[in-house]
Coordinates of C-alpha atoms and ligand atoms in Angstrom, one line a residue:
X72 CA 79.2 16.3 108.0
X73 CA 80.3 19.4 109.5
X74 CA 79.8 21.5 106.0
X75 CA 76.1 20.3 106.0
X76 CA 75.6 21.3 109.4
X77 CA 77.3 24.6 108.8
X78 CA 75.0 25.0 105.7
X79 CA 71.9 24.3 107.8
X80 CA 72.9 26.6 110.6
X81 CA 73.3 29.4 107.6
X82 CA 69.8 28.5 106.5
X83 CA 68.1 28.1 109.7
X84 CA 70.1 32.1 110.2
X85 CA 68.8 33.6 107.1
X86 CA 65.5 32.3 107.8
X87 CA 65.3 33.7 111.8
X88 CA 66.0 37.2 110.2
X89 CA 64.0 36.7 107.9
X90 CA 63.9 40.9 106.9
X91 CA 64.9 39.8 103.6
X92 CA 62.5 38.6 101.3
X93 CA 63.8 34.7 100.6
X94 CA 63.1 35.4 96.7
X95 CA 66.3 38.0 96.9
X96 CA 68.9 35.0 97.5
X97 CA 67.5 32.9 94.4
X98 CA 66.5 35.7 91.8
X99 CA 70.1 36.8 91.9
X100 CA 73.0 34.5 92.5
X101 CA 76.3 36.1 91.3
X102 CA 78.1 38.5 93.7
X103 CA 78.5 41.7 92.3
X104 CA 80.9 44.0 92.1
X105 CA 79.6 48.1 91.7
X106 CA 82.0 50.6 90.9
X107 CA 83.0 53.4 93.2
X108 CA 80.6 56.2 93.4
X109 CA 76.6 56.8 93.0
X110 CA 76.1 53.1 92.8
X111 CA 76.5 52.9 96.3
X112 CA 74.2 55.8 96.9
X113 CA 74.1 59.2 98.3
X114 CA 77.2 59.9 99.9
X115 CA 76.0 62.6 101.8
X116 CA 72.6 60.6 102.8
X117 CA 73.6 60.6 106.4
X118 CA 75.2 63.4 108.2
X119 CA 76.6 61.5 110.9
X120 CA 77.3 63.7 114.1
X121 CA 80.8 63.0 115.8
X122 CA 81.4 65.3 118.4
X123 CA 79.7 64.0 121.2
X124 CA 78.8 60.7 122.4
X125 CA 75.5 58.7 121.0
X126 CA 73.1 57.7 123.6
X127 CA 71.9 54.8 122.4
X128 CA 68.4 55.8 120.7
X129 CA 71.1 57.8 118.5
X130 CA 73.4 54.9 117.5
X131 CA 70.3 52.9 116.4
X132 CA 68.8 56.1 114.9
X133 CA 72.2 56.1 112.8
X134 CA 72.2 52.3 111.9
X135 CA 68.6 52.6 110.9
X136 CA 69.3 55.5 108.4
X137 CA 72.4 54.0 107.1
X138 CA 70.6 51.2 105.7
X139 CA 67.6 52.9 104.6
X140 CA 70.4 55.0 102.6
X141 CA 71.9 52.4 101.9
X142 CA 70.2 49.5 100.1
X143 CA 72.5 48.7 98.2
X144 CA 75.1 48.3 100.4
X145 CA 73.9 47.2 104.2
X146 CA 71.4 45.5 106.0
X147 CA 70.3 46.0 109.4
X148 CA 68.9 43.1 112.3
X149 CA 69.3 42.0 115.5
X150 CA 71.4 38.9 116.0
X151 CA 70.3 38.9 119.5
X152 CA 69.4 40.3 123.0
X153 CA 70.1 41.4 126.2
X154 CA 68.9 40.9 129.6
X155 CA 66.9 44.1 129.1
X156 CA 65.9 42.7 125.8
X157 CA 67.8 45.4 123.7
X158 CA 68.7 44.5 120.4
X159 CA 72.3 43.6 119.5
X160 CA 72.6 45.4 116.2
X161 CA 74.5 44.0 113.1
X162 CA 75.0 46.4 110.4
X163 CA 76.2 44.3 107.2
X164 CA 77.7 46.1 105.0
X165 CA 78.6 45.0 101.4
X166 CA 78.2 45.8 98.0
X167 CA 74.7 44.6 96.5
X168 CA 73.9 43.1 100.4
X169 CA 70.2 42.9 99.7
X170 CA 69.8 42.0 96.0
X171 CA 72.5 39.6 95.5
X172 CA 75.0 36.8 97.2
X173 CA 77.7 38.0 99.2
X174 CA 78.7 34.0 100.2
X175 CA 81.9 34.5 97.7
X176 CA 83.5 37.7 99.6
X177 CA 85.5 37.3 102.3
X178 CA 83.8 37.9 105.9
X179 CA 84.8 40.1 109.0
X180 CA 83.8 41.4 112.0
X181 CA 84.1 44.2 113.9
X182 CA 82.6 44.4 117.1
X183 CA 82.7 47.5 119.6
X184 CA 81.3 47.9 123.5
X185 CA 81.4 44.4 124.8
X186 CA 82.4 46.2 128.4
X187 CA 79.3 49.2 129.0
X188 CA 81.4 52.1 129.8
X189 CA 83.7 51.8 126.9
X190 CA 81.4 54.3 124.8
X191 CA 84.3 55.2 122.4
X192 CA 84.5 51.8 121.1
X193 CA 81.3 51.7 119.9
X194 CA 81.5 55.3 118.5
X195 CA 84.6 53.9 116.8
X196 CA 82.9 51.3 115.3
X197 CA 79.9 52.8 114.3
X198 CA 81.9 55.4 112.7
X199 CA 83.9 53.2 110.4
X200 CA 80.3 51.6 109.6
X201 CA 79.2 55.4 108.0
X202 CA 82.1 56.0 106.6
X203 CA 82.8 52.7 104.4
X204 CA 79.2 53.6 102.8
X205 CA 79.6 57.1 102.9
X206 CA 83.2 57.2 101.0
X207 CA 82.2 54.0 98.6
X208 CA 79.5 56.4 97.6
X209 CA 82.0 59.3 97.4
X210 CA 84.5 56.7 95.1
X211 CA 86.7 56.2 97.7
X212 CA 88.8 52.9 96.1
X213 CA 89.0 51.6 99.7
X214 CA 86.1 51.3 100.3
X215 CA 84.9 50.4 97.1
X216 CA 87.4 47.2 97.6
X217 CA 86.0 46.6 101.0
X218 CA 82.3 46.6 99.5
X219 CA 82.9 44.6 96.4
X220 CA 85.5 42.0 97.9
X221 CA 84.3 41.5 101.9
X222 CA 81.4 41.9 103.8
X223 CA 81.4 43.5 106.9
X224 CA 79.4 42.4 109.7
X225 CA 78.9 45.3 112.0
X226 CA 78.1 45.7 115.7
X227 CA 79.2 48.9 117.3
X228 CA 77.1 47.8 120.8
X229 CA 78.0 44.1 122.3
X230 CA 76.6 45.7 125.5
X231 CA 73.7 47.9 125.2
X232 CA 72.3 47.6 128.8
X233 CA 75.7 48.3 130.3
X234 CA 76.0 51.3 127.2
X235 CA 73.2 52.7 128.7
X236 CA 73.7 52.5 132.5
X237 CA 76.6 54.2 131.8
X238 CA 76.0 57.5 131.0
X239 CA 74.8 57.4 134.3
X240 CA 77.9 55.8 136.4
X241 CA 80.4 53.8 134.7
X242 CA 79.3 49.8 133.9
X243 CA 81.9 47.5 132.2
X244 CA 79.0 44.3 133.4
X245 CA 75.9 43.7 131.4
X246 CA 72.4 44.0 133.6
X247 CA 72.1 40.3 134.9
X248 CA 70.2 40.5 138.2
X249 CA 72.5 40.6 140.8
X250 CA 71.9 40.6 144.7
X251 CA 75.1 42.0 145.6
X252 CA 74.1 42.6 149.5
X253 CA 71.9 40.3 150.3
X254 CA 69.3 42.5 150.5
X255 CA 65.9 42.9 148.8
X256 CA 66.7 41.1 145.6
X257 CA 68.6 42.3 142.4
X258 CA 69.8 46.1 141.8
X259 CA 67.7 47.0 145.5
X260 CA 69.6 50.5 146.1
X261 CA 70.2 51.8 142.5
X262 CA 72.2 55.3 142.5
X263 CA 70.0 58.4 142.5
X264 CA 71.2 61.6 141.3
X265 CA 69.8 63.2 144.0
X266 CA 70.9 66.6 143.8
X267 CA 70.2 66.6 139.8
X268 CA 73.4 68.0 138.5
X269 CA 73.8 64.5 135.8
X270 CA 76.7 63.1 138.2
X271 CA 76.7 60.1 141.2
X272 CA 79.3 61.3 143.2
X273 CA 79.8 60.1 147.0
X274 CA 78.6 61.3 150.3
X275 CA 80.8 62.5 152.8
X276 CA 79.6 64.1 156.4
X277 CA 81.8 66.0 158.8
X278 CA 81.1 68.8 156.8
X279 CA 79.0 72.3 157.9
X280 CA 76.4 73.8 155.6
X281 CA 79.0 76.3 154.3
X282 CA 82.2 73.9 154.5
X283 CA 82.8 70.3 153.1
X284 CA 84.6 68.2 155.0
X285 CA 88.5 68.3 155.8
X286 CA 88.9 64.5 155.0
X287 CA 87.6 61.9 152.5
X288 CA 88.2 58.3 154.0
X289 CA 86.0 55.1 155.1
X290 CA 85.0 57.0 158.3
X291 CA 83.0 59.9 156.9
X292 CA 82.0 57.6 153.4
X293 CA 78.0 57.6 153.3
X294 CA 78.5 55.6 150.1
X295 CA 77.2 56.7 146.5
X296 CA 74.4 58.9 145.7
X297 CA 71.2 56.8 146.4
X298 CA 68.0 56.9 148.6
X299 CA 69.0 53.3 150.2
X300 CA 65.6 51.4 149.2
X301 CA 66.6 48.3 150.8
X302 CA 67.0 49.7 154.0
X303 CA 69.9 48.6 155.4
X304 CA 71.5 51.7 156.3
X305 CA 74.0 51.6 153.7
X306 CA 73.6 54.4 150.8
X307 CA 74.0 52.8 146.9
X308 CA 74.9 49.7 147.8
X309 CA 73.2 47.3 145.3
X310 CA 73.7 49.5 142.5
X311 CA 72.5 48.1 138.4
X312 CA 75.2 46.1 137.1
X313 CA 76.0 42.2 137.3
X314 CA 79.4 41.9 138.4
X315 CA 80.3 39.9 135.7
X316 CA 82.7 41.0 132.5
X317 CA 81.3 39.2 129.4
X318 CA 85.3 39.2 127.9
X319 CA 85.7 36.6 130.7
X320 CA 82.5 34.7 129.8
X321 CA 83.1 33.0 126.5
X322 CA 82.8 29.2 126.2
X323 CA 86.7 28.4 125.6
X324 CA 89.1 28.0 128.7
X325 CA 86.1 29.7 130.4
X326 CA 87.5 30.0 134.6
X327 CA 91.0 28.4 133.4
X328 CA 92.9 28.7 136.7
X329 CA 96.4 28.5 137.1
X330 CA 97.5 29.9 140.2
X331 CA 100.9 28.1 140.8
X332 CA 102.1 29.7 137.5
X333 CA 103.9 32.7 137.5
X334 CA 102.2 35.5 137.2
X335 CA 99.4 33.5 138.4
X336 CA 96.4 32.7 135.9
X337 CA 92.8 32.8 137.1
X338 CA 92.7 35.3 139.8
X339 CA 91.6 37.9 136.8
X340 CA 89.2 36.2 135.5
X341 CA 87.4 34.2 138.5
X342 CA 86.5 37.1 140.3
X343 CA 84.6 38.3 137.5
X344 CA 83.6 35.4 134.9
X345 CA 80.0 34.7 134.5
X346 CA 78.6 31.9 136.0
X347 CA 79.7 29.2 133.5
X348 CA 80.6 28.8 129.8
X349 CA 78.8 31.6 127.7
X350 CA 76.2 32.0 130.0
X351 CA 75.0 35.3 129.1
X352 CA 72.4 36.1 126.0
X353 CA 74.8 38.8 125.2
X354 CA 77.6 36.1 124.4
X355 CA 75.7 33.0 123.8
X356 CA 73.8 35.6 120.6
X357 CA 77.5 36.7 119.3
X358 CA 79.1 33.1 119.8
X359 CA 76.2 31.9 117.9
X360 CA 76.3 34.4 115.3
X361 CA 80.3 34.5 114.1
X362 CA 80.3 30.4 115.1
X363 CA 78.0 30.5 111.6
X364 CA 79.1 33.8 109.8
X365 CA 82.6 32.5 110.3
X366 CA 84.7 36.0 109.6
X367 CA 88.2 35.3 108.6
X368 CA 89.2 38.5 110.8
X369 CA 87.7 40.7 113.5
X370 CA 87.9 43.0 116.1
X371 CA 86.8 43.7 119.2
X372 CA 87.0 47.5 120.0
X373 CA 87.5 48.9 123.6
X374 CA 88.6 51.7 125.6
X375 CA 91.1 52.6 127.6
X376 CA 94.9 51.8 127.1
X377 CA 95.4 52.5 123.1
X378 CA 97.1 49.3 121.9
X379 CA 96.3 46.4 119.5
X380 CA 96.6 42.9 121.3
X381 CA 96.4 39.3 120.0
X382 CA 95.9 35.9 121.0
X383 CA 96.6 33.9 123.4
X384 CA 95.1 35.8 126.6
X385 CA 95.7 32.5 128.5
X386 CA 99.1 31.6 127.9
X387 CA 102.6 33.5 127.2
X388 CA 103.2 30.3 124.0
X389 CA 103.3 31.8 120.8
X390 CA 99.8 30.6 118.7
X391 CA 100.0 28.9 115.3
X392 CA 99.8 32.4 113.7
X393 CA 101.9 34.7 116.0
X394 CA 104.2 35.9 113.4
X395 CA 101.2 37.0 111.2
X396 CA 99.3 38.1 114.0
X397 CA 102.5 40.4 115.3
X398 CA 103.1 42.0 111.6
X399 CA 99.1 42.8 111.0
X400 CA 98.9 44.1 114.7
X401 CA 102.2 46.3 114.4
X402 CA 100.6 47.8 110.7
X403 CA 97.5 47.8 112.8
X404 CA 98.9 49.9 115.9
X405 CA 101.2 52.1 112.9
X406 CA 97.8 53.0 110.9
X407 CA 96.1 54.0 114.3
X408 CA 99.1 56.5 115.3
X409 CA 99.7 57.8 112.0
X410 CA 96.0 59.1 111.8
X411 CA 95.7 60.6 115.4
X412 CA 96.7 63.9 116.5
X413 CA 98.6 65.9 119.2
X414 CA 95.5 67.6 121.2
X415 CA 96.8 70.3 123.2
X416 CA 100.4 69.1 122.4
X417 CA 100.1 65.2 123.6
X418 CA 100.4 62.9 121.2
X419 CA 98.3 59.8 121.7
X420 CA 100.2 56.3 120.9
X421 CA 99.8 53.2 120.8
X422 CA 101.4 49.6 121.4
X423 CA 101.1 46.2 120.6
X424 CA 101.8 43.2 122.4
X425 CA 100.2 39.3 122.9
X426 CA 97.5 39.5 124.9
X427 CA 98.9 37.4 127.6
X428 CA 101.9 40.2 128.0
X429 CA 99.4 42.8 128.7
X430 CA 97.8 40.7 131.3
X431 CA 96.8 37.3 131.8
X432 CA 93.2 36.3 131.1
X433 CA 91.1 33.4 129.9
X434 CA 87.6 33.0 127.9
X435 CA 88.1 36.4 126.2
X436 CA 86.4 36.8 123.0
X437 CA 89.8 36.8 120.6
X438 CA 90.7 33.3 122.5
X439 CA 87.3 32.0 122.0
X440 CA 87.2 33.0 118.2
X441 CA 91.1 32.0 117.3
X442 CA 90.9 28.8 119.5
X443 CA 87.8 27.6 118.4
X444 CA 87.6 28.9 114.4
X445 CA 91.1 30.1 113.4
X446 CA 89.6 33.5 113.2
X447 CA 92.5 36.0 113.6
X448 CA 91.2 38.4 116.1
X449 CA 92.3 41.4 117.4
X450 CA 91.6 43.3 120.6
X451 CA 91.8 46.8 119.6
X452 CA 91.7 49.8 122.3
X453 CA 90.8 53.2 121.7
X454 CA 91.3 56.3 124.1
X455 CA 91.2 56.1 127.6
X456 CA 89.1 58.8 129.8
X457 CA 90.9 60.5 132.3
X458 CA 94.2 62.2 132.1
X459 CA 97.8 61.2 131.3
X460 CA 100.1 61.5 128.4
X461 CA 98.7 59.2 126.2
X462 CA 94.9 60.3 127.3
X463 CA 92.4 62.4 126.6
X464 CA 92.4 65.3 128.9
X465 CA 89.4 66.8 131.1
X466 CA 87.4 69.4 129.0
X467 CA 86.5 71.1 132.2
X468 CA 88.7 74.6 132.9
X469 CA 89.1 73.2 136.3
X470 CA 91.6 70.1 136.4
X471 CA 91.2 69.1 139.9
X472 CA 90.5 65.7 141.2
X473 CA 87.1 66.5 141.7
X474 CA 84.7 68.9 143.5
X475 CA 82.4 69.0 146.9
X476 CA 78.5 69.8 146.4
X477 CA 76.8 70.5 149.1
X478 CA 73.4 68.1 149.3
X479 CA 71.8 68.9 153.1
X480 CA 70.2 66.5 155.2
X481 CA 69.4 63.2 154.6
X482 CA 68.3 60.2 155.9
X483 CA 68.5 56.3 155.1
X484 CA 66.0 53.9 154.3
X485 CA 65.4 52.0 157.5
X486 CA 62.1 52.0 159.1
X487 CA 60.8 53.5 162.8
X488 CA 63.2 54.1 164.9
X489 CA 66.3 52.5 163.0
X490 CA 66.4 55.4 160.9
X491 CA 68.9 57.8 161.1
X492 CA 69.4 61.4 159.7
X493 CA 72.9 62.8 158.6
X494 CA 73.4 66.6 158.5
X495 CA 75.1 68.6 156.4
X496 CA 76.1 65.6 153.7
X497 CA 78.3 66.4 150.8
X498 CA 78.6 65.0 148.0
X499 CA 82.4 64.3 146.4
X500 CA 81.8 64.5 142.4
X501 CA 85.0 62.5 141.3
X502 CA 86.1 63.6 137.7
X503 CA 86.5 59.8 136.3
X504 CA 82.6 60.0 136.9
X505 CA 81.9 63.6 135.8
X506 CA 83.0 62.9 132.3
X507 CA 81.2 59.7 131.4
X508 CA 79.2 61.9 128.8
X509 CA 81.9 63.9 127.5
X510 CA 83.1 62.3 124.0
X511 CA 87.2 63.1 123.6
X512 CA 87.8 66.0 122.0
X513 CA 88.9 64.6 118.7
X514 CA 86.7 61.8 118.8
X515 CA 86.1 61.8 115.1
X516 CA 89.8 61.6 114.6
X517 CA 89.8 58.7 116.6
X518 CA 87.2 57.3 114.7
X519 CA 89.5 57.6 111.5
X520 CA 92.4 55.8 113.0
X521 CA 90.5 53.0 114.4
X522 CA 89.0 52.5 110.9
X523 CA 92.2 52.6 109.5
X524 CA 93.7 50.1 111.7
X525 CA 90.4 48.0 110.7
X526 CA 91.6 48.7 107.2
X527 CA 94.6 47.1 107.8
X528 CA 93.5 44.2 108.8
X529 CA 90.8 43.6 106.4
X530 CA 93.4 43.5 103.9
X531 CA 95.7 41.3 105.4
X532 CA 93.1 38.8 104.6
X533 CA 92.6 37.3 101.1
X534 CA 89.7 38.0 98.9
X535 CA 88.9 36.8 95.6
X536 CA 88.5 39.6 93.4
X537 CA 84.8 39.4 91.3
X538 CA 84.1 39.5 87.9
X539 CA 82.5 42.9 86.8
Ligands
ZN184 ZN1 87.2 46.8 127.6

């Protein structure tokens, strides 16, 4: 019963993409297996850039020319939307994708950006989606093995709207409309960059024209960068951005809430859960689409604290799998700190632990996809911004916390004689927020070692080798 439903779901799939002709799947129905080298294509076909960040016209600029130099080897859809209607771009990547069966390889996933601001992930991702075509072109054996024995379903941006919003200030929640004062409706008093140097920093009086103030605290706070279109005389305070983190929105243990336990379990996850059980299009289009693709592995990629984790989130027991999970995750972490290098004399490493150890959640993604399908899934992170030892550090010459801009006069959004005028404003541009478009220095080395951790783990599941 459940097979035929699973083989209906598959069918009812490849006909809503329908960007493949449905004569492909019955003129040729043996997997195949190419060798290494010009079967694949051009290796040089796309000359990825990896030095900055993509915005995210660029990232689907770069999937769109991978598979048009591709054919042979990926496929490009949507497997979904957003609130904002972007796409949610799969790239599937696998030898003979378009001409012939891939339904004997083994499947995996690797998914980057589910929280906006992470950009890195998705730059990892998407760079492990050029270079498996690019080096199986170039004879690579690797990924020559990964094209004729798996195929590789690829989404570098889980998040596009948050992606987006954030190379403007920092948005780990997608874009669900959200009234967070009560005031106007959804997203009412957006930031505005109002002095036009590519930053929202915060406004400060008790400053003169040629000195910022002596003090930042609550007292002097104007609030962020904004023209206060609601009117309620406070500046940026319904900024885009749900307050909701889609890794606490997936439909298994969604708002589990343990707070007599020790450490308590829930208080992460209620305050910022979406509204029930896969609520969002973002999560209810990726549920949908592994719940049928069925990968035997994946990842989710994010940034921040460089360390592969794995299941449970909810609950310090060890799963089912927890021996396998802790030697792939430990080859994992090993292949990801192998690969990177010191930049200017700090080496970046990395750790691994059960999820649950790093901190307690529930209705994350790897939960959802291990408890519900036995899929072994990984939480992978990438660099974090910021400064530290094991960070990336500010490419600015200055290293200070941040710097004062002086804005003028400027006065809120109230109406008549409710208005009022602050002089002399300054605006505080905090670092964190001053680098959101800066990629890390050695971001294409990052790349590398997150695709070799991904390496790792698409070999530590079986695949039937095919007949040549
Ligand atoms: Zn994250």
């Amino acid at each position: 019963m459940r097979k035929v439903l699973e083989l209906l779901l598959v069918a009812a799939l490849v006909l809503s993409f329908s960007l493949l002709p449905s004569a492909a799947f019955s003129a040729v129905d043996e997997a195949v297996a190419l060798e290494a080298g010009p079967a694949f294509g051009d290796s040089e076909a796309v000359k990825a850039f990896w030095d900055r960040r993509h915005t995210f016209e660029e990232m689907e600029q770069l999937l769109k020319d991978l598979a048009a130099a591709y054919p042979n080897a990926a496929k490009l859809y949507s497997v979904g939307h957003t609130w904002e209607e972007r796409p949610l771009w799969c790239l599937e990547v696998s030898g003979g994708v378009n001409t012939a069966r891939t339904d004997g390889k083994t499947p995996i996933a690797l998914i980057g950006n589910i929280h906006g601001g992470e950009h890195e992930s998705g730059e990892s991702v998407a760079y492990t989606a050029w270079w498996l075509l690019s080096a199986a072109a170039a004879g690579d054996a690797q990924a020559a093995r990964v094209m004729n024995e798996y195929v590789t379903y690829i989404i570098p941006v889980m998040n596009p709207d948050g992606y987006v919003n954030s190379f403007t200030m920092n948005t780990r929640q997608n874009m669900r409309p959200t009234d967070r004062n009560g005031v106007g409706g959804p997203f009412s008093d957006p930031y505005l960059d109002l002095n036009g140097d590519g930053v929202i920093g915060q406004m400060y009086t008790g400053g003169t024209e040629t000195a910022p103030p002596a003090a930042r605290s609550s007292e002097n706070l104007l609030g962020y960068e904004s023209r206060d279109r609601d009117g309620n005389g406070i500046f940026g305070d319904d900024p885009k951005g749900s307050t909701i983190d889609m890794n606490r929105t997936f439909d298994y243990l969604w708002n589990y809430n343990r707070p007599y336990e020790t450490p308590p379990l829930g208080a992460n996850a209620w305050a910022s859960a979406g509204p029930g059980a896969a609520t969002e299009p973002e999560v209810e289009a990726i549920q949908n689409f592994l719940r049928v693709r069925r990968p035997a592995a994946l990842i989710t990629a994010h940034t921040g604290i460089q360390c592969v984790l794995y299941p449970w989130c909810y609950s310090p027991d060890p799963s089912p799998d927890d021996a396998f999970f802790a030697e792939t995750a430990e080859a994992m972490r090993a292949a990801f700190e192998n690969t990177v290098v010191p930049v200017r004399g700090e080496k970046t490493t990395f750790y691994v632990k059960r999820s649950y150890e790093d901190y307690p959640t529930s209705a994350e993604l790897i939960d959802w996809a291990y408890g519900r399908f036995g899929i072994h899934a990984y939480t992978v992170e990438v660099y974090s911004r910021g400064t530290g030892q094991d960070q990336w550090q500010d490419p600015r010459p200055s290293a200070n916390e941040g710097d004062w801009v002086y804005l003028g006069n400027i006065s809120d959004g109230r109406s008549g004689s409710n208005r009022t005028t602050y002089e002399n404003v300054w605006i505080w541009n905090a670092r964190s927020q001053q680098l959101l478009g800066h990629a890390p220095p050695d971001q294409q080395i990052m790349g590398e070692g997150f695709k070799n951790s991904a390496l790792v783990m698409i070999f530590s599941e079986g695949s039937q080798a095919l007949a040549s």
